[in-house]
């Protein structure tokens, strides 16, 4: 048996843990786990999750906006500059802000739908290859991409973004 697999089984036995044969997936090249398709190449949203996102209706109230943002937040580590893209939608949940679905909100919604429909994929980290970090900032958000070079191409390993607070937006 594969030495690594045997180590996993030994560790389970050591701590008296059991595996459900109906749920375990061994010797597969691609699995779906927690809503992501995972392979030796990397991971991307599963088809089920892509369908959930693309079929989500345009939010009509704050509660629906919160649901939408909660769903999209699950994918933020796959999306370049996520915080800036969804900023018009996030502004709708600011306390005291009247709900108005603007053209900017619709544009952000459409961009997010398109990104997920294109199945964003991040590559698995390879410790033998160098890492590169690219950062950017705007008046509303910060973002970073962790990349690895494979041959002549750079591949994303992880995305990070953060919307700036009102006080942070005033920094020089």
mmCIF file of C-alpha atoms in Angstrom:
data_model
loop_
_atom_site.group_PDB
_atom_site.id
_atom_site.type_symbol
_atom_site.label_atom_id
_atom_site.label_comp_id
_atom_site.label_asym_id
_atom_site.label_seq_id
_atom_site.Cartn_x
_atom_site.Cartn_y
_atom_site.Cartn_z
ATOM 1 C CA UNK A 1 0.000 0.000 0.000
ATOM 2 C CA UNK A 2 1.123 3.571 -0.609
ATOM 3 C CA UNK A 3 3.388 4.646 2.279
ATOM 4 C CA UNK A 4 1.631 8.002 2.764
ATOM 5 C CA UNK A 5 -1.777 6.360 2.776
ATOM 6 C CA UNK A 6 -0.537 3.818 5.312
ATOM 7 C CA UNK A 7 0.699 6.691 7.512
ATOM 8 C CA UNK A 8 -2.761 8.276 7.390
ATOM 9 C CA UNK A 9 -4.434 4.985 8.317
ATOM 10 C CA UNK A 10 -1.924 4.436 11.138
ATOM 11 C CA UNK A 11 -2.642 7.908 12.503
ATOM 12 C CA UNK A 12 -6.388 7.229 12.440
ATOM 13 C CA UNK A 13 -5.848 3.939 14.286
ATOM 14 C CA UNK A 14 -3.587 5.592 16.873
ATOM 15 C CA UNK A 15 -6.345 8.035 17.834
ATOM 16 C CA UNK A 16 -9.196 5.507 17.535
ATOM 17 C CA UNK A 17 -10.759 7.324 14.594
ATOM 18 C CA UNK A 18 -12.849 5.513 12.021
ATOM 19 C CA UNK A 19 -13.619 6.164 8.380
ATOM 20 C CA UNK A 20 -16.977 5.665 6.724
ATOM 21 C CA UNK A 21 -16.313 3.535 3.605
ATOM 22 C CA UNK A 22 -19.253 5.237 1.876
ATOM 23 C CA UNK A 23 -17.663 8.664 2.297
ATOM 24 C CA UNK A 24 -13.960 8.025 1.782
ATOM 25 C CA UNK A 25 -12.437 8.664 -1.644
ATOM 26 C CA UNK A 26 -9.105 6.990 -2.342
ATOM 27 C CA UNK A 27 -6.962 6.892 -5.490
ATOM 28 C CA UNK A 28 -8.975 9.490 -7.377
ATOM 29 C CA UNK A 29 -7.484 12.222 -9.519
ATOM 30 C CA UNK A 30 -10.321 14.669 -8.863
ATOM 31 C CA UNK A 31 -12.718 15.010 -5.930
ATOM 32 C CA UNK A 32 -15.401 17.449 -4.869
ATOM 33 C CA UNK A 33 -15.029 18.587 -1.278
ATOM 34 C CA UNK A 34 -16.722 21.478 0.535
ATOM 35 C CA UNK A 35 -18.019 22.840 -2.756
ATOM 36 C CA UNK A 36 -14.708 22.774 -4.623
ATOM 37 C CA UNK A 37 -13.307 20.482 -7.297
ATOM 38 C CA UNK A 38 -9.844 19.522 -6.109
ATOM 39 C CA UNK A 39 -7.208 17.928 -8.322
ATOM 40 C CA UNK A 40 -3.441 17.634 -8.610
ATOM 41 C CA UNK A 41 -3.536 20.867 -10.629
ATOM 42 C CA UNK A 42 -5.475 23.031 -8.155
ATOM 43 C CA UNK A 43 -9.015 23.761 -7.106
ATOM 44 C CA UNK A 44 -12.055 25.582 -8.437
ATOM 45 C CA UNK A 45 -15.736 25.947 -7.517
ATOM 46 C CA UNK A 46 -17.807 22.816 -8.079
ATOM 47 C CA UNK A 47 -20.489 22.778 -10.761
ATOM 48 C CA UNK A 48 -23.167 22.789 -8.025
ATOM 49 C CA UNK A 49 -21.746 25.970 -6.530
ATOM 50 C CA UNK A 50 -21.384 27.597 -9.927
ATOM 51 C CA UNK A 51 -25.072 26.881 -10.567
ATOM 52 C CA UNK A 52 -26.067 28.307 -7.161
ATOM 53 C CA UNK A 53 -24.215 31.539 -7.887
ATOM 54 C CA UNK A 54 -25.407 31.962 -11.460
ATOM 55 C CA UNK A 55 -29.024 31.231 -10.525
ATOM 56 C CA UNK A 56 -29.029 33.614 -7.548
ATOM 57 C CA UNK A 57 -31.571 36.358 -8.297
ATOM 58 C CA UNK A 58 -30.692 40.039 -8.181
ATOM 59 C CA UNK A 59 -31.116 41.019 -4.508
ATOM 60 C CA UNK A 60 -34.252 43.023 -3.746
ATOM 61 C CA UNK A 61 -33.516 43.926 -0.114
ATOM 62 C CA UNK A 62 -30.735 44.070 2.479
ATOM 63 C CA UNK A 63 -31.364 40.505 3.698
ATOM 64 C CA UNK A 64 -30.902 39.152 0.157
ATOM 65 C CA UNK A 65 -27.757 41.270 -0.283
ATOM 66 C CA UNK A 66 -26.364 39.753 2.923
ATOM 67 C CA UNK A 67 -27.146 36.253 1.632
ATOM 68 C CA UNK A 68 -25.523 37.013 -1.699
ATOM 69 C CA UNK A 69 -22.384 38.472 -0.117
ATOM 70 C CA UNK A 70 -22.156 35.518 2.270
ATOM 71 C CA UNK A 71 -22.255 33.138 -0.675
ATOM 72 C CA UNK A 72 -19.734 35.138 -2.705
ATOM 73 C CA UNK A 73 -17.412 35.564 0.273
ATOM 74 C CA UNK A 74 -16.879 31.803 0.145
ATOM 75 C CA UNK A 75 -15.081 32.322 -3.188
ATOM 76 C CA UNK A 76 -13.165 35.514 -2.400
ATOM 77 C CA UNK A 77 -9.808 33.676 -2.266
ATOM 78 C CA UNK A 78 -10.345 32.761 -5.948
ATOM 79 C CA UNK A 79 -11.196 36.255 -7.203
ATOM 80 C CA UNK A 80 -8.756 39.026 -8.061
ATOM 81 C CA UNK A 81 -9.633 42.293 -6.310
ATOM 82 C CA UNK A 82 -12.838 40.849 -4.831
ATOM 83 C CA UNK A 83 -13.298 43.657 -2.273
ATOM 84 C CA UNK A 84 -13.218 46.402 -4.881
ATOM 85 C CA UNK A 85 -15.478 44.542 -7.318
ATOM 86 C CA UNK A 86 -18.243 43.977 -4.730
ATOM 87 C CA UNK A 87 -17.841 47.388 -3.046
ATOM 88 C CA UNK A 88 -21.044 48.891 -4.527
ATOM 89 C CA UNK A 89 -23.024 45.897 -3.226
ATOM 90 C CA UNK A 90 -21.324 45.939 0.195
ATOM 91 C CA UNK A 91 -22.291 49.600 0.576
ATOM 92 C CA UNK A 92 -25.956 48.534 0.556
ATOM 93 C CA UNK A 93 -25.585 46.827 3.939
ATOM 94 C CA UNK A 94 -24.107 49.880 5.665
ATOM 95 C CA UNK A 95 -26.331 50.831 8.589
ATOM 96 C CA UNK A 96 -28.610 53.742 7.781
ATOM 97 C CA UNK A 97 -28.132 53.441 4.016
ATOM 98 C CA UNK A 98 -31.438 53.229 2.125
ATOM 99 C CA UNK A 99 -31.654 50.223 -0.185
ATOM 100 C CA UNK A 100 -31.233 51.229 -3.821
ATOM 101 C CA UNK A 101 -29.938 48.744 -6.386
ATOM 102 C CA UNK A 102 -27.938 51.071 -8.645
ATOM 103 C CA UNK A 103 -26.360 50.491 -12.030
ATOM 104 C CA UNK A 104 -23.004 50.125 -10.225
ATOM 105 C CA UNK A 105 -24.515 47.360 -8.077
ATOM 106 C CA UNK A 106 -25.837 45.600 -11.164
ATOM 107 C CA UNK A 107 -22.464 45.914 -12.893
ATOM 108 C CA UNK A 108 -20.706 44.415 -9.849
ATOM 109 C CA UNK A 109 -23.295 41.620 -9.692
ATOM 110 C CA UNK A 110 -22.793 40.854 -13.404
ATOM 111 C CA UNK A 111 -18.993 40.846 -13.065
ATOM 112 C CA UNK A 112 -19.162 38.427 -10.127
ATOM 113 C CA UNK A 113 -21.541 36.129 -12.018
ATOM 114 C CA UNK A 114 -19.199 36.124 -15.010
ATOM 115 C CA UNK A 115 -16.123 35.417 -12.878
ATOM 116 C CA UNK A 116 -17.760 32.416 -11.192
ATOM 117 C CA UNK A 117 -19.186 31.172 -14.502
ATOM 118 C CA UNK A 118 -15.613 31.119 -15.860
ATOM 119 C CA UNK A 119 -14.669 28.755 -12.998
ATOM 120 C CA UNK A 120 -11.754 30.601 -11.374
ATOM 121 C CA UNK A 121 -8.993 28.156 -10.490
ATOM 122 C CA UNK A 122 -5.997 28.492 -8.234
ATOM 123 C CA UNK A 123 -3.059 26.183 -8.624
ATOM 124 C CA UNK A 124 -1.700 24.071 -5.790
ATOM 125 C CA UNK A 125 1.422 25.372 -4.072
ATOM 126 C CA UNK A 126 4.642 23.743 -5.269
ATOM 127 C CA UNK A 127 7.447 24.196 -2.744
ATOM 128 C CA UNK A 128 10.075 23.635 -5.448
ATOM 129 C CA UNK A 129 9.068 26.787 -7.353
ATOM 130 C CA UNK A 130 9.621 30.417 -6.307
ATOM 131 C CA UNK A 131 6.748 32.548 -5.022
ATOM 132 C CA UNK A 132 5.912 36.045 -6.229
ATOM 133 C CA UNK A 133 3.660 38.506 -4.424
ATOM 134 C CA UNK A 134 1.928 41.258 -6.360
ATOM 135 C CA UNK A 135 0.030 43.974 -4.493
ATOM 136 C CA UNK A 136 -2.207 46.866 -5.439
ATOM 137 C CA UNK A 137 -4.214 49.532 -3.664
ATOM 138 C CA UNK A 138 -6.970 51.930 -4.617
ATOM 139 C CA UNK A 139 -9.061 54.463 -2.688
ATOM 140 C CA UNK A 140 -11.498 51.692 -1.680
ATOM 141 C CA UNK A 141 -9.543 48.431 -1.366
ATOM 142 C CA UNK A 142 -6.238 46.602 -1.113
ATOM 143 C CA UNK A 143 -5.449 43.426 -3.001
ATOM 144 C CA UNK A 144 -2.653 40.915 -3.378
ATOM 145 C CA UNK A 145 -1.967 37.868 -5.512
ATOM 146 C CA UNK A 146 0.409 35.089 -4.542
ATOM 147 C CA UNK A 147 1.822 33.588 -7.741
ATOM 148 C CA UNK A 148 4.170 30.819 -8.770
ATOM 149 C CA UNK A 149 6.097 30.661 -11.997
ATOM 150 C CA UNK A 150 5.971 27.446 -13.977
ATOM 151 C CA UNK A 151 8.062 27.725 -17.107
ATOM 152 C CA UNK A 152 7.202 31.053 -18.699
ATOM 153 C CA UNK A 153 3.786 31.366 -17.041
ATOM 154 C CA UNK A 154 2.678 32.679 -13.666
ATOM 155 C CA UNK A 155 -0.197 30.932 -11.900
ATOM 156 C CA UNK A 156 -2.253 32.230 -8.968
ATOM 157 C CA UNK A 157 -1.917 30.333 -5.701
ATOM 158 C CA UNK A 158 -4.122 32.661 -3.640
ATOM 159 C CA UNK A 159 -5.890 36.008 -3.874
ATOM 160 C CA UNK A 160 -6.389 38.472 -1.022
ATOM 161 C CA UNK A 161 -8.421 41.656 -0.899
ATOM 162 C CA UNK A 162 -9.771 43.956 1.769
ATOM 163 C CA UNK A 163 -12.142 46.871 1.565
ATOM 164 C CA UNK A 164 -10.754 49.957 3.301
ATOM 165 C CA UNK A 165 -12.658 51.446 6.222
ATOM 166 C CA UNK A 166 -13.853 55.071 5.940
ATOM 167 C CA UNK A 167 -10.931 56.250 8.113
ATOM 168 C CA UNK A 168 -8.401 54.229 6.060
ATOM 169 C CA UNK A 169 -9.718 55.889 2.909
ATOM 170 C CA UNK A 170 -8.602 59.240 4.342
ATOM 171 C CA UNK A 171 -4.947 58.190 4.658
ATOM 172 C CA UNK A 172 -2.649 60.204 2.405
#
